[in-house]
């Protein structure tokens, strides 16, 4: 039975689709859910909007790569992996900067988001390092 990593290596373009869905979901949650319940989560709205715009751009990029790249996908996958890594760093910085304002639910949201992102980033880097395309 093939492992998850082997499945991604066999069809690496699907990682763009997964990344795009995740980025779109993040943009939606930040701009609609967290922004409308700012007091429940504690992160200031202007920070949520900035993070949502970045996530929206990542979704646009990843879906574009998924639908339009035919060959030479590796540098583009590596680029979104690096961008996701930078987004994690920015998120950690902002969480630490606004830690006293964040509620239990806000901290929980960002911890879960970061865990999911780290798993995705590790997969993206492993796929780009183990494929020859």
PDB file of C-alpha atoms in Angstrom:
ATOM      1  CA  UNK A   1       0.000   0.000   0.000  1.00  0.00           C
ATOM      2  CA  UNK A   2       1.559   3.320  -1.035  1.00  0.00           C
ATOM      3  CA  UNK A   3       2.164   5.938   1.612  1.00  0.00           C
ATOM      4  CA  UNK A   4       0.740   9.449   1.399  1.00  0.00           C
ATOM      5  CA  UNK A   5       4.166  10.755   0.383  1.00  0.00           C
ATOM      6  CA  UNK A   6       4.385   8.193  -2.420  1.00  0.00           C
ATOM      7  CA  UNK A   7       0.949   9.253  -3.680  1.00  0.00           C
ATOM      8  CA  UNK A   8       2.012  12.908  -3.763  1.00  0.00           C
ATOM      9  CA  UNK A   9       5.281  12.004  -5.514  1.00  0.00           C
ATOM     10  CA  UNK A  10       3.295  10.084  -8.144  1.00  0.00           C
ATOM     11  CA  UNK A  11       0.990  13.066  -8.752  1.00  0.00           C
ATOM     12  CA  UNK A  12       2.680  16.203  -7.388  1.00  0.00           C
ATOM     13  CA  UNK A  13       0.409  18.678  -9.153  1.00  0.00           C
ATOM     14  CA  UNK A  14      -2.367  17.680  -6.758  1.00  0.00           C
ATOM     15  CA  UNK A  15      -0.414  19.431  -4.007  1.00  0.00           C
ATOM     16  CA  UNK A  16      -1.186  22.718  -5.774  1.00  0.00           C
ATOM     17  CA  UNK A  17      -4.891  21.921  -5.579  1.00  0.00           C
ATOM     18  CA  UNK A  18      -4.676  20.982  -1.893  1.00  0.00           C
ATOM     19  CA  UNK A  19      -2.651  24.110  -1.181  1.00  0.00           C
ATOM     20  CA  UNK A  20      -5.145  26.252  -3.089  1.00  0.00           C
ATOM     21  CA  UNK A  21      -8.101  24.803  -1.181  1.00  0.00           C
ATOM     22  CA  UNK A  22      -6.324  25.320   2.128  1.00  0.00           C
ATOM     23  CA  UNK A  23      -5.352  28.876   1.275  1.00  0.00           C
ATOM     24  CA  UNK A  24      -8.890  29.666   0.117  1.00  0.00           C
ATOM     25  CA  UNK A  25     -10.332  28.189   3.322  1.00  0.00           C
ATOM     26  CA  UNK A  26      -7.860  30.197   5.394  1.00  0.00           C
ATOM     27  CA  UNK A  27      -8.747  33.414   3.558  1.00  0.00           C
ATOM     28  CA  UNK A  28     -12.445  32.711   4.094  1.00  0.00           C
ATOM     29  CA  UNK A  29     -12.092  31.869   7.775  1.00  0.00           C
ATOM     30  CA  UNK A  30      -9.914  34.895   8.489  1.00  0.00           C
ATOM     31  CA  UNK A  31     -11.954  37.440   6.528  1.00  0.00           C
ATOM     32  CA  UNK A  32     -15.452  36.146   7.277  1.00  0.00           C
ATOM     33  CA  UNK A  33     -15.486  34.086  10.453  1.00  0.00           C
ATOM     34  CA  UNK A  34     -12.681  35.508  12.588  1.00  0.00           C
ATOM     35  CA  UNK A  35     -13.249  39.072  11.403  1.00  0.00           C
ATOM     36  CA  UNK A  36     -16.961  38.949  12.265  1.00  0.00           C
ATOM     37  CA  UNK A  37     -16.238  37.453  15.668  1.00  0.00           C
ATOM     38  CA  UNK A  38     -13.183  39.517  16.519  1.00  0.00           C
ATOM     39  CA  UNK A  39     -14.019  39.559  20.236  1.00  0.00           C
ATOM     40  CA  UNK A  40     -14.296  35.755  20.282  1.00  0.00           C
ATOM     41  CA  UNK A  41     -10.836  35.250  18.760  1.00  0.00           C
ATOM     42  CA  UNK A  42      -9.026  38.433  19.802  1.00  0.00           C
ATOM     43  CA  UNK A  43      -6.905  39.136  16.731  1.00  0.00           C
ATOM     44  CA  UNK A  44      -7.405  42.714  15.475  1.00  0.00           C
ATOM     45  CA  UNK A  45      -9.392  42.981  12.263  1.00  0.00           C
ATOM     46  CA  UNK A  46      -6.666  44.772  10.295  1.00  0.00           C
ATOM     47  CA  UNK A  47      -4.286  41.867  10.989  1.00  0.00           C
ATOM     48  CA  UNK A  48      -6.927  39.330   9.946  1.00  0.00           C
ATOM     49  CA  UNK A  49      -7.498  41.180   6.668  1.00  0.00           C
ATOM     50  CA  UNK A  50      -3.771  41.291   5.891  1.00  0.00           C
ATOM     51  CA  UNK A  51      -3.421  37.559   6.542  1.00  0.00           C
ATOM     52  CA  UNK A  52      -6.571  36.848   4.511  1.00  0.00           C
ATOM     53  CA  UNK A  53      -5.254  38.839   1.538  1.00  0.00           C
ATOM     54  CA  UNK A  54      -1.983  36.922   1.610  1.00  0.00           C
ATOM     55  CA  UNK A  55      -3.846  33.607   1.821  1.00  0.00           C
ATOM     56  CA  UNK A  56      -6.100  34.696  -1.057  1.00  0.00           C
ATOM     57  CA  UNK A  57      -3.063  35.446  -3.188  1.00  0.00           C
ATOM     58  CA  UNK A  58      -1.599  32.028  -2.326  1.00  0.00           C
ATOM     59  CA  UNK A  59      -4.894  30.385  -3.338  1.00  0.00           C
ATOM     60  CA  UNK A  60      -4.867  32.226  -6.667  1.00  0.00           C
ATOM     61  CA  UNK A  61      -1.242  31.191  -7.276  1.00  0.00           C
ATOM     62  CA  UNK A  62      -1.758  27.541  -6.337  1.00  0.00           C
ATOM     63  CA  UNK A  63      -4.951  27.116  -8.352  1.00  0.00           C
ATOM     64  CA  UNK A  64      -3.256  28.819 -11.294  1.00  0.00           C
ATOM     65  CA  UNK A  65      -0.360  26.373 -11.077  1.00  0.00           C
ATOM     66  CA  UNK A  66      -2.729  23.424 -10.765  1.00  0.00           C
ATOM     67  CA  UNK A  67      -4.810  24.355 -13.800  1.00  0.00           C
ATOM     68  CA  UNK A  68      -2.194  25.865 -16.113  1.00  0.00           C
ATOM     69  CA  UNK A  69       1.195  24.243 -15.449  1.00  0.00           C
ATOM     70  CA  UNK A  70       1.869  21.338 -17.758  1.00  0.00           C
ATOM     71  CA  UNK A  71       5.604  20.861 -17.179  1.00  0.00           C
ATOM     72  CA  UNK A  72       8.357  22.152 -14.948  1.00  0.00           C
ATOM     73  CA  UNK A  73       6.121  22.370 -11.870  1.00  0.00           C
ATOM     74  CA  UNK A  74       8.943  21.785  -9.368  1.00  0.00           C
ATOM     75  CA  UNK A  75      10.181  25.404  -8.958  1.00  0.00           C
ATOM     76  CA  UNK A  76       6.600  26.589  -8.573  1.00  0.00           C
ATOM     77  CA  UNK A  77       5.860  24.008  -5.876  1.00  0.00           C
ATOM     78  CA  UNK A  78       9.074  24.941  -4.098  1.00  0.00           C
ATOM     79  CA  UNK A  79       8.095  28.623  -4.351  1.00  0.00           C
ATOM     80  CA  UNK A  80       4.715  28.073  -2.685  1.00  0.00           C
ATOM     81  CA  UNK A  81       6.394  25.928  -0.014  1.00  0.00           C
ATOM     82  CA  UNK A  82       8.783  28.809   0.748  1.00  0.00           C
ATOM     83  CA  UNK A  83       5.893  31.285   0.686  1.00  0.00           C
ATOM     84  CA  UNK A  84       3.919  29.073   3.097  1.00  0.00           C
ATOM     85  CA  UNK A  85       6.967  28.893   5.366  1.00  0.00           C
ATOM     86  CA  UNK A  86       7.215  32.700   5.373  1.00  0.00           C
ATOM     87  CA  UNK A  87       3.476  32.943   6.080  1.00  0.00           C
ATOM     88  CA  UNK A  88       3.999  30.659   9.089  1.00  0.00           C
ATOM     89  CA  UNK A  89       6.756  32.930  10.334  1.00  0.00           C
ATOM     90  CA  UNK A  90       4.571  36.006   9.889  1.00  0.00           C
ATOM     91  CA  UNK A  91       1.668  34.309  11.654  1.00  0.00           C
ATOM     92  CA  UNK A  92       3.856  33.282  14.590  1.00  0.00           C
ATOM     93  CA  UNK A  93       5.219  36.831  14.839  1.00  0.00           C
ATOM     94  CA  UNK A  94       1.714  38.329  14.806  1.00  0.00           C
ATOM     95  CA  UNK A  95       0.373  35.809  17.317  1.00  0.00           C
ATOM     96  CA  UNK A  96       3.240  36.611  19.674  1.00  0.00           C
ATOM     97  CA  UNK A  97       2.788  40.342  19.110  1.00  0.00           C
ATOM     98  CA  UNK A  98      -0.949  40.156  19.937  1.00  0.00           C
ATOM     99  CA  UNK A  99      -0.790  37.253  22.377  1.00  0.00           C
ATOM    100  CA  UNK A 100      -2.345  39.162  25.278  1.00  0.00           C
ATOM    101  CA  UNK A 101      -5.329  40.116  23.109  1.00  0.00           C
ATOM    102  CA  UNK A 102      -5.932  36.589  21.813  1.00  0.00           C
ATOM    103  CA  UNK A 103      -8.532  34.395  23.447  1.00  0.00           C
ATOM    104  CA  UNK A 104      -8.379  30.649  23.928  1.00  0.00           C
ATOM    105  CA  UNK A 105     -10.253  30.256  20.605  1.00  0.00           C
ATOM    106  CA  UNK A 106      -7.887  32.606  18.795  1.00  0.00           C
ATOM    107  CA  UNK A 107      -4.812  30.770  20.007  1.00  0.00           C
ATOM    108  CA  UNK A 108      -6.461  27.451  19.132  1.00  0.00           C
ATOM    109  CA  UNK A 109      -7.284  28.600  15.603  1.00  0.00           C
ATOM    110  CA  UNK A 110      -3.756  29.777  14.864  1.00  0.00           C
ATOM    111  CA  UNK A 111      -2.116  26.703  16.425  1.00  0.00           C
ATOM    112  CA  UNK A 112      -4.268  24.385  14.291  1.00  0.00           C
ATOM    113  CA  UNK A 113      -3.603  26.475  11.169  1.00  0.00           C
ATOM    114  CA  UNK A 114       0.143  26.366  11.800  1.00  0.00           C
ATOM    115  CA  UNK A 115       0.164  22.601  12.398  1.00  0.00           C
ATOM    116  CA  UNK A 116      -1.678  21.995   9.124  1.00  0.00           C
ATOM    117  CA  UNK A 117       0.632  24.375   7.271  1.00  0.00           C
ATOM    118  CA  UNK A 118       3.782  22.745   8.639  1.00  0.00           C
ATOM    119  CA  UNK A 119       2.550  19.315   7.514  1.00  0.00           C
ATOM    120  CA  UNK A 120       1.810  20.716   4.041  1.00  0.00           C
ATOM    121  CA  UNK A 121       5.178  22.482   3.817  1.00  0.00           C
ATOM    122  CA  UNK A 122       7.053  19.320   4.796  1.00  0.00           C
ATOM    123  CA  UNK A 123       5.147  17.373   2.135  1.00  0.00           C
ATOM    124  CA  UNK A 124       5.852  20.034  -0.482  1.00  0.00           C
ATOM    125  CA  UNK A 125       9.578  20.078   0.245  1.00  0.00           C
ATOM    126  CA  UNK A 126       9.805  16.285   0.333  1.00  0.00           C
ATOM    127  CA  UNK A 127       7.978  15.945  -2.975  1.00  0.00           C
ATOM    128  CA  UNK A 128      10.217  18.508  -4.665  1.00  0.00           C
ATOM    129  CA  UNK A 129      13.352  16.830  -3.317  1.00  0.00           C
ATOM    130  CA  UNK A 130      12.311  13.277  -4.286  1.00  0.00           C
ATOM    131  CA  UNK A 131      11.079  13.795  -7.818  1.00  0.00           C
ATOM    132  CA  UNK A 132      13.168  14.256 -10.939  1.00  0.00           C
ATOM    133  CA  UNK A 133      10.670  16.226 -13.011  1.00  0.00           C
TER     134      UNK A 133
END
